[in-house]
XYZ file of C-alpha atoms in Angstrom:
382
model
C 6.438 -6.513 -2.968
C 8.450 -8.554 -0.610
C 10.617 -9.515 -3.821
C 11.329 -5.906 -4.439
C 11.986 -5.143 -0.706
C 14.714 -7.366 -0.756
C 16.450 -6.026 -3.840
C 16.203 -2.465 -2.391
C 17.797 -2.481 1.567
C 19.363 -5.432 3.072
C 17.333 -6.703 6.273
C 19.414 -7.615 9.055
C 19.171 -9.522 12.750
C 20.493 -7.267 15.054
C 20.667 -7.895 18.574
C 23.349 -6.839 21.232
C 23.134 -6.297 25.026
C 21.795 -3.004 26.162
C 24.342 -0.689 28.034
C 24.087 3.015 29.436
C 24.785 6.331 27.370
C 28.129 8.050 28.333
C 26.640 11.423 30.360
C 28.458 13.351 27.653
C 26.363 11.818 24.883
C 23.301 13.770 25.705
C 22.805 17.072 24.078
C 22.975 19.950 25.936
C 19.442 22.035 27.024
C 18.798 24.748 23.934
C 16.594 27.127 26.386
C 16.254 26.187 29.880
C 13.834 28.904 30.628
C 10.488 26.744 28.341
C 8.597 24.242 29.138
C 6.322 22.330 26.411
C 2.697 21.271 28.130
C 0.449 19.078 26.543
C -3.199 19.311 27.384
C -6.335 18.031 26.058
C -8.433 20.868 25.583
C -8.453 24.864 25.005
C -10.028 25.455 28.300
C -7.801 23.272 30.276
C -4.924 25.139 28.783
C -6.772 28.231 29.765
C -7.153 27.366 32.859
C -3.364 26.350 33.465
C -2.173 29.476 32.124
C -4.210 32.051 34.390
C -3.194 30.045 37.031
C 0.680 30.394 36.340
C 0.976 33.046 33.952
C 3.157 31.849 30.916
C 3.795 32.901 27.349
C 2.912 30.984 24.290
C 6.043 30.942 21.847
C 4.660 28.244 19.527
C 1.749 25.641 19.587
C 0.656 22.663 17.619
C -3.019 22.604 17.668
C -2.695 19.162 15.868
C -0.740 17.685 18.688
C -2.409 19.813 21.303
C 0.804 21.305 22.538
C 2.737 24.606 23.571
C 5.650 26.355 24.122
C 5.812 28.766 26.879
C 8.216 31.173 28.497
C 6.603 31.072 32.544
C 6.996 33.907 34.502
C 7.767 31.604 37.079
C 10.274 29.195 35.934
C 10.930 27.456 38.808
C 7.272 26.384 40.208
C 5.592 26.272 36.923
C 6.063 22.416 36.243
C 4.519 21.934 40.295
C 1.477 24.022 39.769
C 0.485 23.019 36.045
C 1.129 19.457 36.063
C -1.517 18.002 38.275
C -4.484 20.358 37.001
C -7.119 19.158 35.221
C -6.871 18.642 31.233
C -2.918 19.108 31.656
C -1.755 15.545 30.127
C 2.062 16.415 30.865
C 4.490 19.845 31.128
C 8.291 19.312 30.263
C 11.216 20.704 29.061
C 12.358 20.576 25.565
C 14.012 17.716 24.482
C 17.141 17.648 22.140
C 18.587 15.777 19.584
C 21.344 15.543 17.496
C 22.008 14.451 13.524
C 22.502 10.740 13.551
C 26.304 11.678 11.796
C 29.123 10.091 12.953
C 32.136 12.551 12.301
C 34.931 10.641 13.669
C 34.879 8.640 10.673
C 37.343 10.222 7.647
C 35.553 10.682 4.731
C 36.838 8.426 1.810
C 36.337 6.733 -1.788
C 35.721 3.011 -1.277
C 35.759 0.456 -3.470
C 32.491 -0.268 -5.910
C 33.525 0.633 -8.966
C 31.251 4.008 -8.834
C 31.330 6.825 -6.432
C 27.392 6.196 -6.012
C 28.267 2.618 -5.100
C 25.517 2.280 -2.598
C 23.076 2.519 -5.714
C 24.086 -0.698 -7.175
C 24.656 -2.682 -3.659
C 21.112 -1.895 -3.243
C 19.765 -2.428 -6.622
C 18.603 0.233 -7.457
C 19.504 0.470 -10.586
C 17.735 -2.427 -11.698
C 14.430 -0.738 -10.499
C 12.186 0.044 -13.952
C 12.130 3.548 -15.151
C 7.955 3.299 -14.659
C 8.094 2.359 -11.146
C 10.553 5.777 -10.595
C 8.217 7.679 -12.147
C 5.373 6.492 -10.567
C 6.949 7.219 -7.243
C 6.177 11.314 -8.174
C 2.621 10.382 -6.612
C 4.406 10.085 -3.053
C 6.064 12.863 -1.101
C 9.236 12.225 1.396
C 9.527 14.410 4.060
C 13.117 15.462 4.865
C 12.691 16.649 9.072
C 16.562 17.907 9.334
C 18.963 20.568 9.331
C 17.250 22.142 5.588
C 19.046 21.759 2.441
C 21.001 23.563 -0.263
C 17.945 24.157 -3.213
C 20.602 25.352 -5.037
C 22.270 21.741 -5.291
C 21.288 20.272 -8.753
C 19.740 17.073 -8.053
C 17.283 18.926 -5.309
C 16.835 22.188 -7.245
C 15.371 19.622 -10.183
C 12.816 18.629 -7.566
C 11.495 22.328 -6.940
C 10.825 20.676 -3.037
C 8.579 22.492 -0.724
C 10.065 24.334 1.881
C 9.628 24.843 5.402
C 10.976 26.265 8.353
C 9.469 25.010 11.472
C 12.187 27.414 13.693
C 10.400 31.041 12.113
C 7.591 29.348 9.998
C 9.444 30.876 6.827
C 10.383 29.096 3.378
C 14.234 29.831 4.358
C 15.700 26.169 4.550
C 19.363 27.273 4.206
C 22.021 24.893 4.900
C 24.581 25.972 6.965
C 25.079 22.236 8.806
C 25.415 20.058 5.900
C 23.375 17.479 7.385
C 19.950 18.352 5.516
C 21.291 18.233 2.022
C 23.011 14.990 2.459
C 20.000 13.402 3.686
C 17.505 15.255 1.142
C 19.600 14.046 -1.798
C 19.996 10.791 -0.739
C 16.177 10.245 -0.274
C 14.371 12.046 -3.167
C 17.531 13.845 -5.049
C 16.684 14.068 -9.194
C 17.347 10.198 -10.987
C 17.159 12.088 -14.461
C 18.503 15.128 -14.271
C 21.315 14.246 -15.789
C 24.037 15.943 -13.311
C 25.294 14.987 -10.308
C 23.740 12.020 -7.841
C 20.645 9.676 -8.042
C 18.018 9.554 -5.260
C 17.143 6.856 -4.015
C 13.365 7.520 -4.222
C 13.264 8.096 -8.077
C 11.441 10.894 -8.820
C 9.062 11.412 -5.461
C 8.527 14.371 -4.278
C 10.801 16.553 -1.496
C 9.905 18.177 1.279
C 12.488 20.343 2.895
C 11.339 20.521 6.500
C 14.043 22.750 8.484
C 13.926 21.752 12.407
C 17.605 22.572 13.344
C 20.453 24.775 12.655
C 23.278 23.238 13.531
C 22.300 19.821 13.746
C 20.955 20.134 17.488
C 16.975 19.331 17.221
C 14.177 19.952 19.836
C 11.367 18.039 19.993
C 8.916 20.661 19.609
C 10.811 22.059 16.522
C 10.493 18.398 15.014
C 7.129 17.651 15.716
C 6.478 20.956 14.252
C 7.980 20.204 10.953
C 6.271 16.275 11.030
C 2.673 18.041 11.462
C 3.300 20.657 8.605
C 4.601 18.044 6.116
C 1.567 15.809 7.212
C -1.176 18.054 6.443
C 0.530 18.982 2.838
C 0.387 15.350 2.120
C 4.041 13.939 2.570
C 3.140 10.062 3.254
C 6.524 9.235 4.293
C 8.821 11.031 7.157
C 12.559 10.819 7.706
C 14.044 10.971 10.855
C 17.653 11.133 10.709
C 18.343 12.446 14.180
C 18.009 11.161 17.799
C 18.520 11.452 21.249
C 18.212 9.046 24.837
C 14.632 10.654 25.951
C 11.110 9.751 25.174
C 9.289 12.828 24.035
C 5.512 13.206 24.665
C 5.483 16.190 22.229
C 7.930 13.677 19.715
C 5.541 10.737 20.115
C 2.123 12.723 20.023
C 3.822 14.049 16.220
C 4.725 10.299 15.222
C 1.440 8.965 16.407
C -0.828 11.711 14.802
C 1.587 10.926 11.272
C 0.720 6.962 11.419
C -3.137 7.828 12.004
C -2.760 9.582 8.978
C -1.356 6.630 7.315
C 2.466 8.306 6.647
C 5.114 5.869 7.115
C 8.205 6.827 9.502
C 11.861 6.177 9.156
C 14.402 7.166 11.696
C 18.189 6.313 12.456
C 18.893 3.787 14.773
C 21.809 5.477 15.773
C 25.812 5.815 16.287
C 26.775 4.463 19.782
C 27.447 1.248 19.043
C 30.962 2.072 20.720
C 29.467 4.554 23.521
C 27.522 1.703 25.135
C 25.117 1.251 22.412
C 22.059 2.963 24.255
C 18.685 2.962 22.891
C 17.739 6.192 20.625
C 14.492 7.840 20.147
C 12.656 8.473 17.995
C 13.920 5.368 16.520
C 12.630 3.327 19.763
C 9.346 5.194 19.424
C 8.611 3.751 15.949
C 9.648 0.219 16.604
C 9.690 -0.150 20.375
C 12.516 -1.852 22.012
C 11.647 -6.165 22.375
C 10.065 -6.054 19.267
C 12.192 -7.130 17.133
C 11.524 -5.141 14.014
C 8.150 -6.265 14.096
C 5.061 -3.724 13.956
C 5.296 -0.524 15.340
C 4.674 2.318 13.801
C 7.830 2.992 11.399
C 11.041 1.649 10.154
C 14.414 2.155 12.701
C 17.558 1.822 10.526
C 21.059 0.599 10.959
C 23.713 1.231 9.124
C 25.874 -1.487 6.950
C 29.451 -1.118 4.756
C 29.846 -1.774 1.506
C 30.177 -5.576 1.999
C 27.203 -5.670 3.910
C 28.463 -6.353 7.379
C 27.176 -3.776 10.533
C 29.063 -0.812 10.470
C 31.097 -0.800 13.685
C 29.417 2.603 14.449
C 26.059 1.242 14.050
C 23.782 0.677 16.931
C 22.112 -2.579 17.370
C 19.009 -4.194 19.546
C 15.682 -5.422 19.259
C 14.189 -1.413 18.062
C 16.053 -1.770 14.678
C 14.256 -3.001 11.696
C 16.706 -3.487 9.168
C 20.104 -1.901 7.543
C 20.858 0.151 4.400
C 24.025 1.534 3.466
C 25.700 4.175 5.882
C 29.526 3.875 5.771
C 31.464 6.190 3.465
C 27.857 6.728 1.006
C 28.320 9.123 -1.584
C 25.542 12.425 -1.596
C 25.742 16.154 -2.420
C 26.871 18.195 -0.350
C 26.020 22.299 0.788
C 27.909 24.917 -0.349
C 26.769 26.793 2.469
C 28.453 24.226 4.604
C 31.954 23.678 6.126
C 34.663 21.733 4.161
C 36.083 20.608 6.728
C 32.770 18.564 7.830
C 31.708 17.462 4.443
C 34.627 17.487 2.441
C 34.461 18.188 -1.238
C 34.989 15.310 -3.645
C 35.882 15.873 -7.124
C 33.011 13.858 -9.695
C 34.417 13.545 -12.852
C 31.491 14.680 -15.045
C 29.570 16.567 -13.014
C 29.111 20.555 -14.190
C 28.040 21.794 -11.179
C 27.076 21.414 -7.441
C 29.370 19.775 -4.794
C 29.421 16.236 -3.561
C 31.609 13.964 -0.850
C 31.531 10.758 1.309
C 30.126 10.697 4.974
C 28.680 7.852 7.553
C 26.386 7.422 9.826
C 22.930 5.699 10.305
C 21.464 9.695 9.429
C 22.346 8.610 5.624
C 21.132 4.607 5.748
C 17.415 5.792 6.504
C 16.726 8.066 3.601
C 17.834 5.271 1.079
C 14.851 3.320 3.423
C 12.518 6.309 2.772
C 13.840 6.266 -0.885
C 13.002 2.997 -0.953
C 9.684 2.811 0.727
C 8.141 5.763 -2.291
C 9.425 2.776 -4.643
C 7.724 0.070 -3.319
C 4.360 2.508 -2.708
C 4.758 3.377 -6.591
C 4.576 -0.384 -7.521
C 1.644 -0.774 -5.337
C -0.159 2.403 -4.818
C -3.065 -0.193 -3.001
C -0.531 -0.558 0.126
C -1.289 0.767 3.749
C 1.834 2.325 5.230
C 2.303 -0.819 7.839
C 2.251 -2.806 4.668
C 5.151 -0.833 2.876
């Protein structure tokens, strides 16, 4: 197993000094008027909510948390938080896709437009092992995806929205697809691109519409793809707050034995500033070392950091992220995933982006792989 690890994604030392995030890196507030409270039990919720009257929007029973609109927005946080049962009451956190769009989308060199297949090996991976990996499910938490693109649409994925709890996972961003077919896309479909996670099973787990995610609307799509059996998760968004909503969803996933994956990040040249949920799976001094998940890094095509990638003692290892080749939306702008021409493709559309959002689904690709060669493996040992 360690052999094959190897072959597949590139581990890496990483280590830089720590600096703060620019102000205007932080996502802006999606609804100001909500709070998310956790609490430990049905009364104690109860109890908090006759006692400042509030609306339930959404809640995760698994998680044990809410969504509320307060009638009193400005002294509901004072009056809930030190009750009884109430374990914490704050506002929505946001994220944003790990994509770094100041970088031009281009053809590199490789020989291939796919050429992050072969710098990873895996193309040398047996055609039983990518079979075998149709026992595993990869969850895809993101922006949706395009089922219409050929190399999903061969996977028939399940689909969720965790914004209206429908099936609709249209992709308007971009950001879903790119992931989605770079994690679990068709390897014998003949058309198109190959996943990296041979023929495992998609989930399409729609948390964001234009690539700005709260942490309630993530953990809600984590929980979902949990309890329909997805054993591995990819992250490929991030933000500069801990979540208690976020990290109640990432702990409840590793007691259920799923492995995590999440982007490390695209600072590097912002002041590199630690990212969650990356942090949250591998926590900062541990030098890639337990934790609960995998935290990614992006590399080039000659192996070397990419000089957007973030760096420190949370990341785990690197994979491919600068100018990777994946399909692309039709529902989404040209102009922020460019069409590329593939010479012998029939149908769907494909292009080049970076970022660390498209170096951890080749992990999660990856980590279905190295399950199908050893179904026996806990998800700390994959």
């Amino acid at each position: 197993v360690a052999a094959f690890i190897a072959a597949v994604v590139t581990a890496v030392a990483l280590g830089a000094a720590q600096a703060p995030a620019r102000p205007d890196a932080v996502p802006a507030d999606p609804d100001a008027r909500t709070f998310v409270v956790g609490y430990a039990s049905d009364d104690a919720l109860a109890r908090a909510l006759d006692t400042a009257p509030a609306r339930v929007l959404r809640q995760l029973p698994e998680l044990r948390a809410v969504e509320v609109l307060p009638r009193d927005r400005e002294n509901f946080a004072r009056r809930v938080s030190s009750m009884r049962g109430i374990s914490y009451v704050e506002r929505p956190k946001t994220m944003r896709a790990m994509v770094e769009p100041a970088l031009a989308p281009a053809s590199v060199p490789g020989g291939a437009f796919q050429w992050q297949y072969s710098a990873t090996r895996a193309d040398q991976v047996s055609l039983s092992i990518a079979r075998a990996a149709g026992t595993f499910g990869i969850a895809v938490i993101d922006s949706g995806a395009d089922v219409t693109a050929p190399d999903i649409g061969a996977k028939r994925p399940m689909t969720h929205s965790a914004i209206d709890k429908s099936s609709n996972v249209a992709d308007t961003n971009g950001h879903g697809t790119f992931v989605a077919s770079l994690a679990a896309g068709s390897s014998s479909n003949g058309e198109g691109i190959a996943g990296m996670g041979g023929e495992a099973r998609l989930y399409v787990m729609k948390a964001s519409t234009e690539g700005l995610f709260t942490d309630f609307d993530t953990a809600a799509g984590i929980t979902y793809a949990v309890e329909r059996g997805a054993r591995i998760v990819n992250l490929s968004l991030g933000g500069f707050g801990v979540s208690n909503t976020l990290s109640r969803a990432i702990r409840y996933a590793a007691a259920k034995d799923v492995l995590l994956v999440a982007a490390a990040g695209n600072e590097f040249l912002r002041g590199n500033p630690v990212t969650y949920p990356a942090a949250l799976l591998q926590p900062v001094g541990s030098n890639g070392q337990g934790g609960l998940g995998l935290s990614v890094a992006a590399s080039t095509i000659g192996g070397a950091r990419a000089a957007f990638s973030n760096t420190g003692s949370y990341v785990s290892l690197a994979a491919p992220g600068e100018d990777v080749f994946a399909a692309v939306s039709k529902d989404s702008a040209p102009a922020r995933y460019p069409r590329v021409a593939l010479p012998g493709s029939r149908s769907g559309f494909y292009g080049y982006s970076s970022g660390t959002s498209f170096a951890a689904p080749q992990v999660a690709g990856a980590a279905a792989l190295v399950w199908a060669a050893n179904s026996s493996l806990s998800a700390k040992q994959v």
